[in-house]
Amino acid sequence: MLKFEQDRSKFPEEKDGKLEIDLDSQKFIKIWQGPNHPGITGNMALELTVSGDEVVESKTHVGYLHRGFEKLMERRKFIQCFPICIRMCVPEPDINEYCLAASVEDLAGIEVPDMAKWLRTLVLEMARLVILLRGVPGQGGTMSLGMGVQWGVYVRDLMIDRFEELTGGRVYHMYIAPGGVRGLLPEGFKGRMEEVLKKIDEFVVDIDNLMFSNAVFKKRTKGIGVIKPEWIEQYSVVGPNARAAGINRDVRKDYPYLMYDKLDFESYVGKDSDIYTRSRVRWHDLQTSVDMIRQIMAKMPNKGDIRAKTPNVLHWKIPKGETYQRLESSRGEYGFYMVTDGSAYPRRINLRGPSYNSAVLLLEKMLVNANISDVSSMMVSLATCPPEIER
Amino acid sequence: MENIIKSLEEKFNISEVIKKSDNLNILTVDKKLAMSLIIYLKEIEKFSHLVMLSAVDWLEDGKFQLSYILNNPEKKIDLIIRVFISREKPEMESIHKIWVHAATDQRELKEMYGIEFPESPRLNDDFLLEGWDNIPPMRRDFDTLKYSEETFFPRPGRQTYETKEYMKEKMYPDEKNSKNKKGLKDA
Amino acid sequence: MSLKDVLLPFLAWGKVFKNPVTIKDPFNDRPGSARYRGFHKNDIEACIGCGACEEICQNAAIDMVPVKGIETKDGDSGLRPMVDYGRCCWCALCVDVCSTNSLNLSNEYTWVENDPDKFRYIPGVDKKDWDNNELGWKKPENYDLNEPFRIQMEELKPEKRDSSFIEFVKGYSKEQAEAEADRCIDCGLCTATCPAHMAIPEYIKAIRNDDLEEGLRIMYETNPLPEICGRICTHKCETVCAMGHKGDALSIRWLKRYIADQIPESKYKDILNQGNDISPKSKKIAIIGSGPAGLSAAYYLTNLGYKTKIFEALPEAGGMMRYGIPEYRLPYDQIDKDVKYILSLGVEIEYNIKIGKDISLEELGKEYDAVFAGTGLHLGRSTRIPGAEHENVYFATDLLREISLGNDIHVGNKIVVIGGGNVAMDITRSLVRLQNQKNIKVDVTATSLESEDIMPADREEIDESREEKAIIDPGWGPKEIEIKDGKIKGLRTIKCLSVFDDEGRFNPKFDEKDKKFFEADMVVESIGQGMDLTYISEDIKTMVKFSDRGRIIVNKDFQSSLDWFFVGGDIIEGPDVIHGIANGHKAAKGIDKFLNK
């Protein structure tokens, strides 16, 4: 649906598959969007070569958030790893904790008690809500529909209050540790959670009216930012981006972990893989999460052990081995590859988030021939999270 | 799954198979046959999803281990292919023509470990570090503690006392044991 | 684009009339939740300074520093954690691992300060507003990062063990020992309390790494009698173990026994690698007594290169270890294992020779360059109540010696033991076994001045005696032994209300009206041990200084005022094996210093 194809003279010529861009010819301008830019989620830079207001070439520059966590974790014992691995994906931190705990438990051969599994499932779904409540209205925020974002931030704050009550922290929870979890539900938690879920239900109706039934939003998102079908395999697209293109990939259904096989939910599979469909897929995920939290709180037992017996964590040696553990984050398949060598420190921990592929090379491909004003919304629609690209 | 692995073992001279669970197996293959194995897996066995390409540094053996994690989305099985390459002159064939996004992985491995992947696009562009002039930092012989103490200036004024030594000085300073063992760290 | 799409967004105008949701005064209206991880607070009285928090902190934010006003003593290192908030990430791992639950987090989260160095503070010592907050992160119930309870060792059941003298505690298997060694947090409080200052965390680490030869080497640096101490040491280390505050103390004594049990005596020489590269010295040292002090002195002097000779009055080596402790607690072959190794290093020994009778102390002083006396407390002490002179009233120490020598002793049908210490329990349980062996119905009663809660014997000894069907009836003071027609009829006692007065001195108070009569035909007195110093002749007595209570005064090298005469062991420190070993080691160093002056 590109409307500006009339005058081809402003496009660069292609030679050997590469675009020849002569900056002195005054046909092209290089614009840096980022790293500190309201149109970027996190800290990432897009180097755009623009002709008129159409992007001709783009390069993604990352590295502003490199904290070297993977190297740091090689110097820490297994129990000391979880406070830092959390900080690798900032908006949704519990997925890191769970992946680390699952890898350690898999390699050490420890079975976590049932109550801990229910609590972990609850926390993962709450984390999904926390990121989606701001992320999906954020799609409208890239087009200046800031009202939805502000409402979303309020409801997200209520959910973060529940996190604070359960885990002791608001943004970084440090709740899932290798061996189990770190506390039971406090008194009256289920009642307060139900109030928050009711507020989320009202919020869903509000956003449906404000954003998804909005003529301007539809005009600016339908048919834009299309992921072509052959790209899915070439770029290993996962999660909501793949579901919007018609391919049903959901780790919770394909490789059930924790208590997801006891819960009842459906994934939304779209057809035109444009920005509008991706937003609707994630919106459906949000409503499914709310429903799942209600199911979890109804099915959860009232008491039980929250931690399995582990050796003394100050000198816990894990036998040599490798494993790969994955889960479904709000953006797609998220996994840890862990290698141990028989000592008390891990040999290699490698984290792979979906933004590693989608925000670097897929975005570069998608941005060609896009209008400048759509750059930001395309990036947000791919659910970019720069901290997980560079760890 | 076992059938697939059996046929692979014969064709590609797999040196080691570790079965982690029903849907995760770890294969070790020689460097020369790795590329053909990966192409075979993608085209014939439909392992069309490359999850990640990672590297592990085995300093004491003098090798790097490259791990290709492949996934078959229909049958829902995973394979980790391990390839050992030498640490002195590390290089491996690039797979960016099979999966376009592997170019990013290879760029990061070049920067972090120093492994060459000839013809991979934009291989020498800085990915995560800018202006780095030391050895590739993820290698085990790079000591991050030493580097940070030399480069940055920690706030002075911290001193710690070890319990055993302190109690010895306070409670029985005259007695000297033949060996003075400092407090332990398991490693 | 339908009309709905144009009009529906205007429903947002409905929110114009709603109240804003901002909190007006967040500092006061919005405290942290009950589980919030805020700033640290520490109860410095309860904290023992073990350093577990420093070890687990993942960003090296905690330092252990000395605090003015807190002294270092047994079980408390005197150090307290100082937290650096420039590095802390508030993960609360330090709270989860704290051995005494003294370190906690409050729910306070704002702190404004002009001086950045104040953000390194010692919680509990530097007073802050949140020290009294009740809320904040606490370690959850039943949540422990290491196992709080001890792995139990197998024992023979009472029915199987009460008629024989075989050792009834079986020892750890490999898995049990590794699981028990895993509980240690390497704090080091035990080393300071052990009289011999054994490097305990190091040999526990050797068990964890399955490196038993290294463990043996570490033990022999400070203690040459590991098989013996591994069974009967008074384990002062275990009373201060940091894990004791959370659950059970680590079973350090049994772990020591595990290491020594696994290695046969034939391999000791290779592992310990001694006697090879020591330059021999020309001086000779005589050692009187082959108890723990004497053996330890001989071992360390031989390692320094001296020639030593031990003079032992009894037929076999061991002193009170062999002749005072029954075989079911400390089997003779284990004593032999330790002694044999020490003798194999070149120590000479002569048995059945009594100093003062067969050879005098002056002769020893002339022939040898120094003399170390570790003669021990082999004499019993009497209650001196009327009737105690009867022939069927015995001292516990005499009876135990006779049993160890293999002689038959008189075993009555109803026996009363006066005393509440470990020796009383030893003789009680030995007499139970002898009664079973002679097919007499078991009837042994032990009674003591102290009531049950302050009885000096170990809890396990009291419980196991009762399991073996002895009767323990504490809290009675002996008054008179009733004798009729030349035979003992029984022991008359009165109720003892208290043993120590307010100043801690021995001053028992009785209630004359509350009487109890114990029927007996044999009475054993076990109220204390005395020393036999007859080998010190009158001439030497003038040169040696004594204290008012009759003990020899020694300096910290265990050298008496007669410069070649060194004394150590029970006669200086009271009855305790590990003190004897420590004394022997220090005396060996003292002799070395004296001879090289």
CSV table of C-alpha atoms in Angstrom, one decimal, chain C residues 74-389:
chain,number,residue,atom,x,y,z
C,74,ASP,CA,33.8,-17.3,72.2
C,75,GLY,CA,31.1,-17.6,69.6
C,76,ASP,CA,31.1,-13.9,68.6
C,77,SER,CA,33.8,-12.6,66.3
C,78,GLY,CA,33.2,-9.0,67.3
C,79,LEU,CA,32.8,-8.0,63.6
C,80,ARG,CA,29.6,-6.6,62.3
C,81,PRO,CA,28.4,-6.1,58.7
C,82,MET,CA,28.8,-2.7,57.1
C,83,VAL,CA,26.7,-2.2,54.0
C,84,ASP,CA,27.7,0.0,51.1
C,85,TYR,CA,24.6,1.3,49.4
C,86,GLY,CA,26.5,2.3,46.3
C,87,ARG,CA,26.7,-1.4,45.5
C,88,CYS,CA,23.8,-3.0,47.2
C,89,CYS,CA,20.9,-4.1,44.9
C,90,TRP,CA,18.5,-5.0,47.8
C,91,CYS,CA,18.1,-8.6,46.8
C,92,ALA,CA,17.8,-9.7,50.4
C,93,LEU,CA,20.0,-12.8,50.0
C,94,CYS,CA,21.9,-11.6,53.1
C,95,VAL,CA,18.7,-11.8,55.1
C,96,ASP,CA,17.9,-15.3,53.8
C,97,VAL,CA,21.3,-16.7,54.7
C,98,CYS,CA,21.7,-15.0,58.1
C,99,SER,CA,22.5,-17.7,60.8
C,100,THR,CA,20.8,-15.9,63.6
C,101,ASN,CA,18.0,-14.1,61.8
C,102,SER,CA,19.4,-10.8,63.1
C,103,LEU,CA,19.9,-9.0,59.8
C,104,ASN,CA,16.6,-7.8,58.4
C,105,LEU,CA,15.3,-5.3,55.9
C,106,SER,CA,12.8,-2.5,56.9
C,107,ASN,CA,10.3,-1.1,54.5
C,108,GLU,CA,11.7,2.3,54.4
C,109,TYR,CA,12.8,3.5,50.9
C,110,THR,CA,13.8,7.2,51.1
C,111,TRP,CA,17.0,8.5,52.4
C,112,VAL,CA,18.4,11.9,51.6
C,113,GLU,CA,21.9,12.8,52.6
C,114,ASN,CA,24.4,15.5,51.8
C,115,ASP,CA,27.5,13.5,52.4
C,116,PRO,CA,27.8,10.5,50.1
C,117,ASP,CA,30.1,8.6,52.5
C,118,LYS,CA,27.3,8.2,54.9
C,119,PHE,CA,25.7,5.7,52.6
C,120,ARG,CA,28.2,3.2,53.8
C,121,TYR,CA,26.9,2.4,57.3
C,122,ILE,CA,26.8,-0.3,59.9
C,123,PRO,CA,23.1,-1.2,60.5
C,124,GLY,CA,22.4,-1.4,64.2
C,125,VAL,CA,25.4,0.7,65.2
C,126,ASP,CA,24.7,3.8,63.2
C,127,LYS,CA,21.3,4.7,64.4
C,128,LYS,CA,18.7,5.3,61.8
C,129,ASP,CA,14.9,6.1,61.8
C,130,TRP,CA,13.9,2.8,60.5
C,131,ASP,CA,15.6,0.7,63.1
C,132,ASN,CA,12.3,0.1,64.8
C,133,ASN,CA,10.1,-0.6,61.8
C,134,GLU,CA,8.3,-3.8,62.2
C,135,LEU,CA,7.5,-4.3,58.5
C,136,GLY,CA,10.0,-5.2,55.9
C,137,TRP,CA,11.3,-8.3,54.2
C,138,LYS,CA,11.8,-11.3,56.5
C,139,LYS,CA,13.1,-14.7,55.7
C,140,PRO,CA,10.0,-16.9,55.1
C,141,GLU,CA,9.2,-19.7,57.5
C,142,ASN,CA,10.8,-23.1,56.8
C,143,TYR,CA,12.9,-21.5,54.1
C,144,ASP,CA,16.6,-22.3,54.5
C,145,LEU,CA,19.4,-22.0,52.0
C,146,ASN,CA,21.1,-24.9,53.7
C,147,GLU,CA,20.0,-27.8,55.8
C,148,PRO,CA,19.5,-26.7,59.4
C,149,PHE,CA,19.3,-30.2,61.0
C,150,ARG,CA,22.0,-32.7,61.6
C,151,ILE,CA,22.4,-35.9,59.7
C,152,GLN,CA,22.0,-38.6,62.3
C,153,MET,CA,24.6,-41.3,62.8
C,154,GLU,CA,23.4,-44.8,63.3
C,155,GLU,CA,23.7,-46.4,66.7
C,156,LEU,CA,23.1,-49.8,68.1
C,157,LYS,CA,19.8,-50.2,69.8
C,158,PRO,CA,19.8,-50.4,73.6
C,159,GLU,CA,18.8,-54.0,73.7
C,160,LYS,CA,21.8,-54.9,71.6
C,161,ARG,CA,24.4,-52.8,73.3
C,162,ASP,CA,23.7,-53.0,77.0
C,163,SER,CA,25.5,-56.3,77.5
C,164,SER,CA,28.7,-55.8,75.7
C,165,PHE,CA,31.5,-53.3,75.5
C,166,ILE,CA,31.6,-53.0,71.7
C,167,GLU,CA,31.4,-49.5,70.3
C,168,PHE,CA,27.8,-48.7,69.7
C,169,VAL,CA,28.1,-45.5,67.5
C,170,LYS,CA,28.6,-46.6,64.0
C,171,GLY,CA,30.2,-43.7,62.2
C,172,TYR,CA,29.2,-41.9,59.1
C,173,SER,CA,29.0,-43.3,55.6
C,174,LYS,CA,30.4,-41.4,52.7
C,175,GLU,CA,27.0,-39.8,51.7
C,176,GLN,CA,26.2,-38.9,55.2
C,177,ALA,CA,29.5,-37.3,55.8
C,178,GLU,CA,29.4,-35.3,52.6
C,179,ALA,CA,25.8,-34.2,53.4
C,180,GLU,CA,26.9,-33.1,56.9
C,181,ALA,CA,30.0,-31.3,55.7
C,182,ASP,CA,27.9,-29.5,53.1
C,183,ARG,CA,26.1,-27.6,55.9
C,184,CYS,CA,29.1,-25.7,57.0
C,185,ILE,CA,29.2,-22.0,56.1
C,186,ASP,CA,33.0,-21.6,56.7
C,187,CYS,CA,32.6,-18.9,59.3
C,188,GLY,CA,35.6,-19.9,61.5
C,189,LEU,CA,34.1,-19.2,64.9
C,190,CYS,CA,34.9,-22.8,65.9
C,191,THR,CA,38.6,-22.5,65.4
C,192,ALA,CA,39.0,-19.8,68.0
C,193,THR,CA,37.0,-21.7,70.6
C,194,CYS,CA,38.8,-25.1,70.1
C,195,PRO,CA,41.6,-25.2,72.7
C,196,ALA,CA,44.0,-26.6,70.2
C,197,HIS,CA,42.7,-24.2,67.5
C,198,MET,CA,42.3,-26.9,64.9
C,199,ALA,CA,41.6,-25.6,61.4
C,200,ILE,CA,38.1,-27.0,61.3
C,201,PRO,CA,36.5,-25.3,58.3
C,202,GLU,CA,39.5,-26.5,56.2
C,203,TYR,CA,39.1,-30.1,57.0
C,204,ILE,CA,35.4,-30.0,56.5
C,205,LYS,CA,36.1,-28.5,53.1
C,206,ALA,CA,38.4,-31.4,52.4
C,207,ILE,CA,35.6,-33.8,53.1
C,208,ARG,CA,33.3,-31.9,50.7
C,209,ASN,CA,36.0,-32.1,48.0
C,210,ASP,CA,36.5,-35.8,48.9
C,211,ASP,CA,40.2,-35.1,49.5
C,212,LEU,CA,40.6,-37.1,52.7
C,213,GLU,CA,44.4,-37.1,52.7
C,214,GLU,CA,44.5,-33.4,52.8
C,215,GLY,CA,42.0,-33.5,55.6
C,216,LEU,CA,44.3,-35.8,57.6
C,217,ARG,CA,47.2,-33.5,57.0
C,218,ILE,CA,45.2,-30.5,58.2
C,219,MET,CA,44.2,-32.4,61.4
C,220,TYR,CA,47.6,-33.6,62.3
C,221,GLU,CA,49.0,-30.0,62.2
C,222,THR,CA,47.3,-29.4,65.5
C,223,ASN,CA,46.0,-32.7,66.8
C,224,PRO,CA,47.9,-36.0,66.6
C,225,LEU,CA,45.0,-38.0,68.1
C,226,PRO,CA,42.1,-37.7,65.7
C,227,GLU,CA,40.5,-41.2,66.2
C,228,ILE,CA,40.3,-40.5,69.9
C,229,CYS,CA,39.1,-36.9,69.7
C,230,GLY,CA,36.7,-38.0,67.0
C,231,ARG,CA,34.9,-40.0,69.6
C,232,ILE,CA,35.2,-38.4,73.0
C,233,CYS,CA,36.2,-34.8,72.6
C,234,THR,CA,34.1,-32.4,74.7
C,235,HIS,CA,33.4,-30.5,71.4
C,236,LYS,CA,33.5,-27.0,72.6
C,237,CYS,CA,33.6,-26.0,68.9
C,238,GLU,CA,30.1,-27.3,68.5
C,239,THR,CA,28.7,-25.1,71.2
C,240,VAL,CA,29.6,-22.0,69.2
C,241,CYS,CA,28.9,-23.3,65.7
C,242,ALA,CA,26.9,-20.7,63.8
C,243,MET,CA,24.5,-23.3,62.5
C,244,GLY,CA,23.5,-24.0,66.1
C,245,HIS,CA,21.5,-20.8,66.2
C,246,LYS,CA,19.4,-21.9,63.3
C,247,GLY,CA,19.0,-25.6,64.0
C,248,ASP,CA,21.6,-28.2,65.0
C,249,ALA,CA,25.3,-27.4,65.2
C,250,LEU,CA,27.5,-29.1,62.7
C,251,SER,CA,28.7,-32.5,64.0
C,252,ILE,CA,32.4,-31.6,63.9
C,253,ARG,CA,33.5,-34.4,66.1
C,254,TRP,CA,32.0,-37.1,64.0
C,255,LEU,CA,33.4,-35.6,60.8
C,256,LYS,CA,36.8,-35.7,62.3
C,257,ARG,CA,36.2,-39.4,63.1
C,258,TYR,CA,35.1,-40.0,59.5
C,259,ILE,CA,38.3,-38.7,58.0
C,260,ALA,CA,40.5,-40.7,60.4
C,261,ASP,CA,38.4,-43.9,60.0
C,262,GLN,CA,38.7,-43.9,56.2
C,263,ILE,CA,42.5,-44.0,56.1
C,264,PRO,CA,44.3,-47.1,57.3
C,265,GLU,CA,47.3,-46.6,59.6
C,266,SER,CA,49.7,-48.1,57.1
C,267,LYS,CA,49.2,-45.1,54.8
C,268,TYR,CA,49.7,-42.4,57.4
C,269,LYS,CA,53.4,-42.2,56.9
C,270,ASP,CA,53.1,-41.6,53.2
C,271,ILE,CA,50.4,-39.1,53.5
C,272,LEU,CA,51.8,-37.1,56.4
C,273,ASN,CA,55.3,-37.4,55.0
C,274,GLN,CA,57.0,-36.8,58.3
C,275,GLY,CA,60.3,-37.9,59.8
C,276,ASN,CA,62.1,-37.5,56.5
C,277,ASP,CA,63.4,-34.0,56.2
C,278,ILE,CA,63.7,-33.0,59.9
C,279,SER,CA,67.2,-32.1,61.0
C,280,PRO,CA,67.8,-34.2,64.2
C,281,LYS,CA,68.9,-32.3,67.2
C,282,SER,CA,71.1,-33.6,69.9
C,283,LYS,CA,69.0,-32.9,72.9
C,284,LYS,CA,66.8,-35.5,74.6
C,285,ILE,CA,63.5,-35.0,76.4
C,286,ALA,CA,61.8,-37.2,78.9
C,287,ILE,CA,58.0,-37.4,79.1
C,288,ILE,CA,56.2,-38.7,82.1
C,289,GLY,CA,52.8,-40.2,81.3
C,290,SER,CA,51.5,-41.4,78.0
C,291,GLY,CA,48.1,-39.6,78.1
C,292,PRO,CA,47.0,-37.0,75.6
C,293,ALA,CA,49.4,-34.4,76.9
C,294,GLY,CA,52.4,-36.7,76.9
C,295,LEU,CA,51.7,-38.2,73.5
C,296,SER,CA,51.0,-34.8,71.9
C,297,ALA,CA,54.2,-33.4,73.3
C,298,ALA,CA,56.2,-36.4,72.1
C,299,TYR,CA,54.7,-36.0,68.6
C,300,TYR,CA,55.5,-32.4,68.2
C,301,LEU,CA,58.9,-32.6,69.8
C,302,THR,CA,59.8,-35.5,67.4
C,303,ASN,CA,58.7,-33.4,64.5
C,304,LEU,CA,61.1,-30.6,65.7
C,305,GLY,CA,63.9,-33.1,65.6
C,306,TYR,CA,64.3,-34.1,69.3
C,307,LYS,CA,64.6,-37.5,70.7
C,308,THR,CA,61.9,-38.3,73.2
C,309,LYS,CA,61.2,-41.1,75.7
C,310,ILE,CA,57.9,-41.7,77.4
C,311,PHE,CA,57.8,-43.3,80.9
C,312,GLU,CA,54.4,-44.9,81.5
C,313,ALA,CA,53.4,-46.4,84.9
C,314,LEU,CA,50.6,-48.6,83.6
C,315,PRO,CA,51.0,-51.6,81.2
C,316,GLU,CA,49.7,-49.8,78.1
C,317,ALA,CA,49.8,-46.3,76.7
C,318,GLY,CA,46.8,-43.9,76.8
C,319,GLY,CA,46.5,-42.6,80.3
C,320,MET,CA,43.0,-41.8,81.3
C,321,MET,CA,41.8,-42.3,77.7
C,322,ARG,CA,42.3,-46.0,78.0
C,323,TYR,CA,41.9,-46.4,81.8
C,324,GLY,CA,39.2,-43.9,82.4
C,325,ILE,CA,36.9,-44.1,79.4
C,326,PRO,CA,35.0,-47.3,78.8
C,327,GLU,CA,35.6,-49.3,75.7
C,328,TYR,CA,32.1,-48.9,74.2
C,329,ARG,CA,32.8,-45.2,73.9
C,330,LEU,CA,36.5,-45.4,72.8
C,331,PRO,CA,37.6,-48.8,71.6
C,332,TYR,CA,41.1,-49.8,72.5
C,333,ASP,CA,42.1,-50.6,68.9
C,334,GLN,CA,41.5,-47.0,67.9
C,335,ILE,CA,43.7,-45.7,70.8
C,336,ASP,CA,46.3,-48.2,69.5
C,337,LYS,CA,46.0,-46.8,66.0
C,338,ASP,CA,46.8,-43.3,67.0
C,339,VAL,CA,49.5,-44.3,69.5
C,340,LYS,CA,51.2,-46.7,67.1
C,341,TYR,CA,51.6,-44.0,64.5
C,342,ILE,CA,53.2,-41.6,67.0
C,343,LEU,CA,55.6,-44.3,68.2
C,344,SER,CA,56.5,-45.2,64.6
C,345,LEU,CA,58.1,-41.8,64.3
C,346,GLY,CA,60.9,-42.8,66.6
C,347,VAL,CA,59.4,-42.1,70.1
C,348,GLU,CA,60.7,-44.5,72.7
C,349,ILE,CA,58.4,-45.7,75.4
C,350,GLU,CA,58.8,-47.8,78.6
C,351,TYR,CA,55.9,-49.3,80.4
C,352,ASN,CA,55.3,-50.3,84.0
C,353,ILE,CA,57.8,-47.8,85.3
C,354,LYS,CA,56.9,-45.3,88.0
C,355,ILE,CA,58.8,-42.1,88.5
C,356,GLY,CA,59.6,-41.5,92.1
C,357,LYS,CA,59.9,-45.3,92.7
C,358,ASP,CA,61.8,-46.9,89.9
C,359,ILE,CA,63.7,-43.8,88.9
C,360,SER,CA,63.6,-40.4,90.5
C,361,LEU,CA,62.8,-37.1,89.0
C,362,GLU,CA,66.3,-35.7,89.8
C,363,GLU,CA,67.9,-38.5,87.8
C,364,LEU,CA,65.6,-37.7,84.9
C,365,GLY,CA,66.5,-34.0,85.2
C,366,LYS,CA,70.2,-34.9,85.0
C,367,GLU,CA,70.0,-37.4,82.2
C,368,TYR,CA,67.6,-35.5,79.9
C,369,ASP,CA,67.7,-31.9,78.8
C,370,ALA,CA,64.1,-31.3,79.7
C,371,VAL,CA,61.2,-33.1,81.3
C,372,PHE,CA,57.5,-32.8,80.5
C,373,ALA,CA,55.1,-34.2,83.1
C,374,GLY,CA,51.5,-35.1,82.0
C,375,THR,CA,50.6,-37.4,84.8
C,376,GLY,CA,46.9,-36.7,84.8
C,377,LEU,CA,44.2,-37.1,87.5
C,378,HIS,CA,44.0,-40.8,88.3
C,379,LEU,CA,43.0,-40.6,92.0
C,380,GLY,CA,39.4,-40.5,93.1
C,381,ARG,CA,38.0,-38.0,95.5
C,382,SER,CA,35.9,-39.0,98.5
C,383,THR,CA,32.7,-37.6,99.8
C,384,ARG,CA,34.0,-38.4,103.3
C,385,ILE,CA,30.5,-39.1,104.6
C,386,PRO,CA,30.2,-41.6,107.4
C,387,GLY,CA,30.5,-45.2,106.1
C,388,ALA,CA,32.7,-44.3,103.1
C,389,GLU,CA,35.5,-46.3,104.4
